Short mmCIF file of C-alpha atoms and ligand atoms in Angstrom, two decimals:
data_model
loop_
_atom_site.label_atom_id
_atom_site.label_comp_id
_atom_site.label_asym_id
_atom_site.label_seq_id
_atom_site.Cartn_x
_atom_site.Cartn_y
_atom_site.Cartn_z
CA MET A 1 6.44 -29.21 -19.96
CA LYS A 2 5.96 -27.97 -16.41
CA ALA A 3 2.62 -26.25 -15.94
CA ASP A 4 0.70 -24.36 -13.26
CA PHE A 5 -2.72 -23.03 -14.21
CA HIS A 6 -3.87 -21.48 -10.94
CA CYS A 7 -2.02 -18.71 -9.09
CA HIS A 8 -2.42 -15.16 -7.82
CA THR A 9 -0.59 -11.81 -7.91
CA THR A 10 -0.99 -8.40 -6.26
CA ALA A 11 -3.75 -7.74 -8.80
CA SER A 12 -5.88 -9.84 -6.41
CA ASP A 13 -4.84 -11.36 -3.09
CA GLY A 14 -1.36 -12.63 -3.93
CA SER A 15 1.77 -11.04 -2.46
CA LEU A 16 4.01 -11.04 -5.57
CA SER A 17 3.69 -8.49 -8.34
CA PRO A 18 2.91 -10.01 -11.76
CA GLU A 19 6.58 -9.47 -12.79
CA ALA A 20 7.87 -11.15 -9.62
CA LEU A 21 5.52 -14.07 -10.25
CA ILE A 22 6.92 -14.51 -13.78
CA ASP A 23 10.48 -14.37 -12.35
CA ARG A 24 9.56 -17.05 -9.84
CA ALA A 25 7.98 -19.23 -12.55
CA ILE A 26 11.20 -19.02 -14.58
CA GLU A 27 13.27 -19.79 -11.47
CA TYR A 28 11.13 -22.89 -10.85
CA GLU A 29 11.50 -23.95 -14.50
CA ILE A 30 7.80 -23.62 -15.27
CA THR A 31 7.12 -23.56 -19.00
CA ASP A 32 3.36 -22.90 -19.06
CA LEU A 33 1.64 -20.59 -16.58
CA ALA A 34 -1.86 -19.18 -16.18
CA ILE A 35 -2.29 -16.17 -13.89
CA THR A 36 -5.76 -16.58 -12.38
CA ASP A 37 -6.40 -13.56 -10.17
CA HIS A 38 -9.82 -13.34 -8.53
CA ASP A 39 -12.34 -11.50 -10.74
CA THR A 40 -9.76 -9.60 -12.80
CA THR A 41 -7.36 -10.11 -15.70
CA LYS A 42 -5.28 -7.00 -14.97
CA GLY A 43 -2.28 -8.84 -13.55
CA TYR A 44 -2.10 -11.10 -16.62
CA GLU A 45 -2.49 -8.18 -19.03
CA SER A 46 0.34 -6.24 -17.41
CA VAL A 47 2.95 -8.98 -18.04
CA ILE A 48 2.10 -10.40 -21.47
CA THR A 49 5.19 -8.82 -23.04
CA TYR A 50 7.41 -9.55 -20.05
CA ALA A 51 6.49 -13.26 -20.13
CA GLN A 52 7.18 -13.38 -23.89
CA GLN A 53 10.63 -11.88 -23.35
CA LYS A 54 11.36 -14.55 -20.74
CA GLY A 55 10.18 -17.36 -23.06
CA LEU A 56 7.30 -18.36 -20.79
CA ASN A 57 4.04 -19.56 -22.31
CA LEU A 58 1.56 -17.38 -20.43
CA ILE A 59 -2.12 -18.27 -20.62
CA ALA A 60 -4.86 -15.73 -19.99
CA GLY A 61 -6.83 -16.65 -16.88
CA THR A 62 -9.05 -15.53 -14.04
CA GLU A 63 -10.73 -17.17 -11.05
CA ILE A 64 -14.36 -16.09 -10.82
CA SER A 65 -16.55 -16.33 -7.71
CA CYS A 66 -20.07 -17.66 -8.20
CA GLN A 67 -22.71 -19.60 -6.31
CA TRP A 68 -24.35 -22.95 -6.72
CA GLN A 69 -27.19 -23.98 -4.39
CA GLY A 70 -26.25 -21.00 -2.21
CA LYS A 71 -22.61 -22.09 -1.80
CA THR A 72 -19.65 -20.05 -3.04
CA ILE A 73 -17.80 -21.88 -5.83
CA HIS A 74 -14.72 -20.74 -7.76
CA ILE A 75 -14.54 -21.23 -11.50
CA VAL A 76 -11.27 -20.68 -13.32
CA GLY A 77 -11.47 -19.37 -16.87
CA LEU A 78 -8.49 -20.37 -19.02
CA ASN A 79 -7.43 -19.04 -22.41
CA VAL A 80 -10.12 -16.37 -22.37
CA ASP A 81 -10.15 -13.35 -24.66
CA VAL A 82 -9.42 -10.58 -22.15
CA ASN A 83 -10.80 -8.00 -24.58
CA ASN A 84 -14.23 -9.61 -24.54
CA ALA A 85 -16.68 -6.96 -23.30
CA PRO A 86 -19.31 -9.21 -21.66
CA LEU A 87 -16.57 -11.07 -19.76
CA GLN A 88 -15.03 -7.83 -18.53
CA ALA A 89 -18.48 -6.54 -17.55
CA GLY A 90 -19.02 -9.69 -15.48
CA LEU A 91 -15.65 -9.34 -13.77
CA LEU A 92 -16.39 -5.69 -13.00
CA TRP A 93 -19.77 -6.72 -11.56
CA ASN A 94 -18.01 -9.12 -9.19
CA ARG A 95 -15.51 -6.43 -8.16
CA VAL A 96 -18.41 -4.10 -7.36
CA LEU A 97 -19.97 -6.86 -5.23
CA ARG A 98 -16.59 -7.14 -3.52
CA TRP A 99 -16.60 -3.42 -2.64
CA GLN A 100 -20.16 -3.65 -1.32
CA ARG A 101 -19.08 -6.50 0.92
CA ALA A 102 -15.95 -4.59 1.97
CA PHE A 103 -18.06 -1.67 3.25
CA GLN A 104 -20.23 -4.11 5.22
CA MET A 105 -17.10 -5.71 6.67
CA ILE A 106 -15.68 -2.29 7.59
CA THR A 107 -18.88 -1.46 9.53
CA LYS A 108 -18.77 -4.84 11.28
CA LEU A 109 -15.14 -4.40 12.30
CA GLN A 110 -15.87 -0.90 13.60
CA LYS A 111 -18.30 -2.52 16.02
CA LYS A 112 -15.35 -4.56 17.30
CA ASN A 113 -13.47 -1.30 17.78
CA ILE A 114 -11.25 -1.83 14.74
CA GLN A 115 -11.24 1.67 13.21
CA HIS A 116 -9.98 3.45 10.07
CA VAL A 117 -9.99 0.27 8.02
CA PHE A 118 -10.96 2.00 4.76
CA GLU A 119 -8.09 4.49 5.03
CA ASP A 120 -5.59 1.67 5.51
CA LEU A 121 -7.02 -0.62 2.84
CA MET A 122 -7.19 1.90 0.00
CA PRO A 123 -3.42 2.31 -0.45
CA MET A 124 -3.04 -1.47 -0.27
CA VAL A 125 -5.76 -2.26 -2.79
CA GLN A 126 -5.61 0.80 -5.08
CA THR A 127 -7.61 -0.01 -8.21
CA SER A 128 -7.31 -3.80 -8.04
CA MET A 129 -9.92 -6.11 -6.56
CA ILE A 130 -10.58 -6.15 -2.83
CA GLY A 131 -10.73 -9.48 -1.05
CA ARG A 132 -10.81 -10.90 2.43
CA GLY A 133 -7.07 -11.42 2.07
CA HIS A 134 -6.57 -7.64 2.27
CA PHE A 135 -8.54 -7.52 5.52
CA ALA A 136 -6.44 -10.41 6.82
CA GLN A 137 -3.25 -8.50 5.97
CA LEU A 138 -4.52 -5.37 7.73
CA LEU A 139 -5.39 -7.32 10.90
CA LEU A 140 -1.94 -8.88 10.74
CA ASN A 141 -0.18 -5.54 10.17
CA ARG A 142 -1.94 -4.07 13.20
CA GLY A 143 -0.93 -7.00 15.38
CA ILE A 144 -4.57 -7.93 16.06
CA VAL A 145 -3.80 -11.44 14.82
CA SER A 146 -0.52 -13.32 14.42
CA SER A 147 -1.12 -14.83 10.95
CA GLN A 148 -3.37 -14.60 7.90
CA GLN A 149 -4.87 -17.93 8.89
CA GLN A 150 -5.74 -16.59 12.35
CA ALA A 151 -7.36 -13.51 10.76
CA PHE A 152 -9.65 -15.80 8.75
CA ASP A 153 -10.37 -18.11 11.68
CA ARG A 154 -11.15 -15.31 14.15
CA TYR A 155 -12.69 -12.60 11.98
CA LEU A 156 -13.30 -13.41 8.35
CA THR A 157 -15.06 -16.76 7.94
CA LYS A 158 -18.77 -17.45 8.23
CA GLY A 159 -20.02 -16.93 11.76
CA ARG A 160 -17.10 -14.63 12.72
CA PRO A 161 -17.57 -10.90 13.46
CA GLY A 162 -16.07 -9.50 10.25
CA TYR A 163 -17.84 -11.85 7.84
CA ALA A 164 -20.36 -10.61 5.29
CA ALA A 165 -21.97 -12.80 2.63
CA VAL A 166 -21.95 -11.96 -1.07
CA ALA A 167 -24.74 -12.75 -3.54
CA TRP A 168 -22.37 -13.96 -6.26
CA PRO A 169 -23.78 -14.66 -9.74
CA GLU A 170 -24.98 -18.17 -10.46
CA LEU A 171 -22.51 -20.83 -11.61
CA SER A 172 -24.20 -21.26 -15.00
CA GLU A 173 -23.96 -17.52 -15.64
CA VAL A 174 -20.24 -17.42 -14.86
CA VAL A 175 -19.57 -20.45 -17.07
CA ALA A 176 -21.34 -18.55 -19.88
CA TRP A 177 -19.13 -15.45 -19.33
CA ILE A 178 -16.08 -17.65 -19.87
CA THR A 179 -17.26 -19.74 -22.79
CA GLN A 180 -18.66 -16.81 -24.78
CA ALA A 181 -15.21 -15.20 -24.35
CA GLY A 182 -13.66 -18.25 -26.06
CA GLY A 183 -12.30 -19.65 -22.79
CA ILE A 184 -12.42 -22.96 -20.98
CA ALA A 185 -14.37 -23.06 -17.72
CA VAL A 186 -12.65 -25.13 -15.03
CA ILE A 187 -13.99 -26.04 -11.56
CA ALA A 188 -11.35 -24.77 -9.14
CA HIS A 189 -10.10 -26.92 -6.22
CA PRO A 190 -13.18 -29.22 -6.24
CA HIS A 191 -12.04 -30.96 -3.04
CA ILE A 192 -12.48 -27.91 -0.77
CA TYR A 193 -16.23 -27.34 -0.94
CA LYS A 194 -17.25 -29.60 1.95
CA MET A 195 -20.03 -31.25 -0.08
CA THR A 196 -21.16 -34.84 -0.03
CA SER A 197 -19.91 -36.86 -2.97
CA LYS A 198 -23.45 -36.98 -4.35
CA LYS A 199 -23.82 -33.20 -4.22
CA LEU A 200 -20.40 -32.63 -5.76
CA ASN A 201 -21.34 -34.96 -8.61
CA LEU A 202 -24.58 -33.05 -9.14
CA MET A 203 -22.66 -29.76 -9.21
CA ILE A 204 -20.22 -31.20 -11.77
CA SER A 205 -23.04 -32.45 -14.00
CA GLU A 206 -24.83 -29.07 -13.89
CA PHE A 207 -21.51 -27.33 -14.60
CA LYS A 208 -21.03 -29.56 -17.62
CA ALA A 209 -24.61 -28.98 -18.81
CA ALA A 210 -23.91 -25.21 -18.63
CA GLY A 211 -20.92 -25.60 -20.98
CA GLY A 212 -18.10 -26.23 -18.49
CA GLN A 213 -15.29 -28.29 -20.00
CA ALA A 214 -12.74 -29.02 -17.28
CA MET A 215 -12.03 -29.49 -13.60
CA GLU A 216 -8.89 -29.20 -11.51
CA VAL A 217 -7.59 -32.65 -10.70
CA VAL A 218 -4.07 -31.90 -9.46
CA ASN A 219 -3.79 -29.25 -6.71
CA GLN A 220 -1.10 -30.76 -4.53
CA PRO A 221 2.50 -31.96 -4.75
CA ARG A 222 1.67 -35.51 -3.76
CA VAL A 223 -0.95 -37.91 -5.02
CA SER A 224 -3.78 -38.21 -2.50
CA SER A 225 -7.06 -40.06 -2.29
CA GLU A 226 -8.75 -36.70 -2.99
CA GLN A 227 -6.79 -36.37 -6.23
CA THR A 228 -7.64 -39.94 -7.25
CA GLY A 229 -11.33 -39.19 -6.61
CA MET A 230 -11.19 -36.06 -8.77
CA ALA A 231 -9.35 -37.88 -11.58
CA ASP A 232 -12.07 -40.56 -11.49
CA ARG A 233 -14.73 -37.85 -11.76
CA ALA A 234 -13.00 -36.12 -14.67
CA VAL A 235 -13.00 -39.44 -16.54
CA ARG A 236 -16.57 -40.28 -15.56
CA PHE A 237 -17.99 -36.88 -16.55
CA ASP A 238 -15.75 -36.66 -19.62
CA LEU A 239 -14.17 -33.39 -18.53
CA TYR A 240 -10.64 -32.20 -19.28
CA ALA A 241 -8.30 -32.11 -16.30
CA SER A 242 -6.39 -29.04 -15.12
CA LEU A 243 -3.67 -28.57 -12.55
CA GLY A 244 -2.80 -25.64 -10.33
CA SER A 245 -1.13 -24.85 -7.02
CA ASP A 246 -3.32 -21.86 -6.06
CA PHE A 247 -0.07 -20.10 -5.14
CA HIS A 248 -0.66 -16.84 -3.23
CA ARG A 249 2.55 -16.06 -1.35
CA PRO A 250 5.98 -17.61 -0.80
CA GLU A 251 5.36 -17.91 2.97
CA GLN A 252 2.74 -20.59 2.29
CA THR A 253 5.45 -23.19 1.81
CA TRP A 254 2.93 -26.00 1.33
CA ARG A 255 1.56 -24.34 -1.83
CA GLY A 256 4.61 -23.68 -3.99
CA LEU A 257 4.35 -22.39 -7.54
CA GLY A 258 4.42 -25.39 -9.90
CA TRP A 259 4.78 -27.84 -7.02
CA LEU A 260 2.34 -30.38 -8.38
CA ALA A 261 2.00 -34.12 -8.81
CA PRO A 262 1.98 -35.31 -12.44
CA MET A 263 -1.29 -35.40 -14.34
CA PRO A 264 -2.80 -38.90 -14.06
CA ASN A 265 -2.46 -40.81 -17.34
CA ARG A 266 -6.16 -41.59 -17.60
CA CYS A 267 -7.05 -37.86 -17.68
CA LYS A 268 -7.27 -35.65 -20.75
CA PRO A 269 -5.03 -32.65 -19.99
CA VAL A 270 -6.74 -29.28 -20.44
CA TRP A 271 -3.86 -27.86 -22.50
CA GLU A 272 -4.84 -30.17 -25.38
CA LEU A 273 -7.73 -27.74 -25.92
CA TRP A 274 -5.50 -24.85 -26.89
CA ALA A 275 -2.62 -26.88 -28.32
CA GLU A 276 -5.06 -27.99 -31.04
CA SER A 277 -6.28 -24.52 -31.93
P1 LIG B 1 -12.66 -13.74 -1.09
O1 LIG B 1 -12.78 -14.25 -2.49
O2 LIG B 1 -12.27 -12.31 -1.00
O3 LIG B 1 -13.87 -14.07 -0.25
O4 LIG B 1 -11.46 -14.49 -0.42
C1 LIG B 1 -11.19 -15.83 -0.70
C2 LIG B 1 -9.70 -16.04 -0.58
O5 LIG B 1 -9.35 -15.95 0.80
C3 LIG B 1 -9.28 -17.40 -1.03
O6 LIG B 1 -8.89 -17.36 -2.37
C4 LIG B 1 -8.07 -17.64 -0.17
O7 LIG B 1 -6.96 -16.97 -0.74
C5 LIG B 1 -8.40 -16.94 1.11
N1 LIG B 1 -9.01 -17.79 2.14
C6 LIG B 1 -10.28 -18.22 2.19
N2 LIG B 1 -10.52 -18.93 3.31
C7 LIG B 1 -9.37 -18.93 3.99
C8 LIG B 1 -8.97 -19.50 5.23
N3 LIG B 1 -9.80 -20.20 5.99
N4 LIG B 1 -7.69 -19.30 5.60
C9 LIG B 1 -6.85 -18.58 4.84
N5 LIG B 1 -7.16 -18.04 3.67
C10 LIG B 1 -8.41 -18.22 3.25
MN1 LIG B 2 -7.28 -16.01 -2.93
MN1 LIG B 3 -10.29 -20.32 -4.97
MN1 LIG B 4 -7.20 -19.26 -6.23
#
């Protein structure tokens, strides 16, 4: 088994179409894949049949934005029922919040003399979700910045001129969207939140109390002290462990699809939850 349970397509801020992502998964000999686009399941839904034809075990997923103590946190939902109405209503709510933020960002960029952003973004985004990644691509396309990273650093992160905050739903609410849709809530990339260890542990315990069942332990190709710390936490809090590259685009060579260290032996792998059912 070679698994990757966290990646993106053009249905959110990834650069590969859902079909091209499946092709890449097959090329990289991945057997089990979850497409986890931000706040939508459209990419997954569009390739269910295609993945079946290719013999890939495709798991329904999404990565949902929420907040805990005022900080944006990402929760992955795995093995959700994509036809669940309350879940889809929640995802739509988040996409509406994303459009509200986008209009604020457009106004802010206009003040920096960056014009006609809406007209350029619409063909790019169409009916899928809008994220800061689309703004980064636009700034790159116009030659205002020389990379996506530079677009974030100069314009799109907190304190920069194009940044606008979002009042995401609370963590406990998002966990409930996932669990009532039969899915497994997973804390995404727990090492990136710039929290003290104590605060991270508090977040994990509140997540668990809300019904969360798993956390990502493996996000990188090599074992690191961060990974060891997360494996220890998964054991300590009795959570299942997930793994995912957070693949967005082939150019990010450090984040390859399926390029992941093995699951530590002491962890309970998240796939046991659906293998049993
Ligand atoms: P959003 O959910 O629209 O606010 O955008 C978050 C996404 O932007 C993340 O999933 C990453 O793909 C990307 N991102 C966030 N921060 C950065 C950064 N500093 N550099 C590059 N990409 C980033
Ligand atoms: Mn993203
Ligand atoms: Mn994320
Ligand atoms: Mn992600």
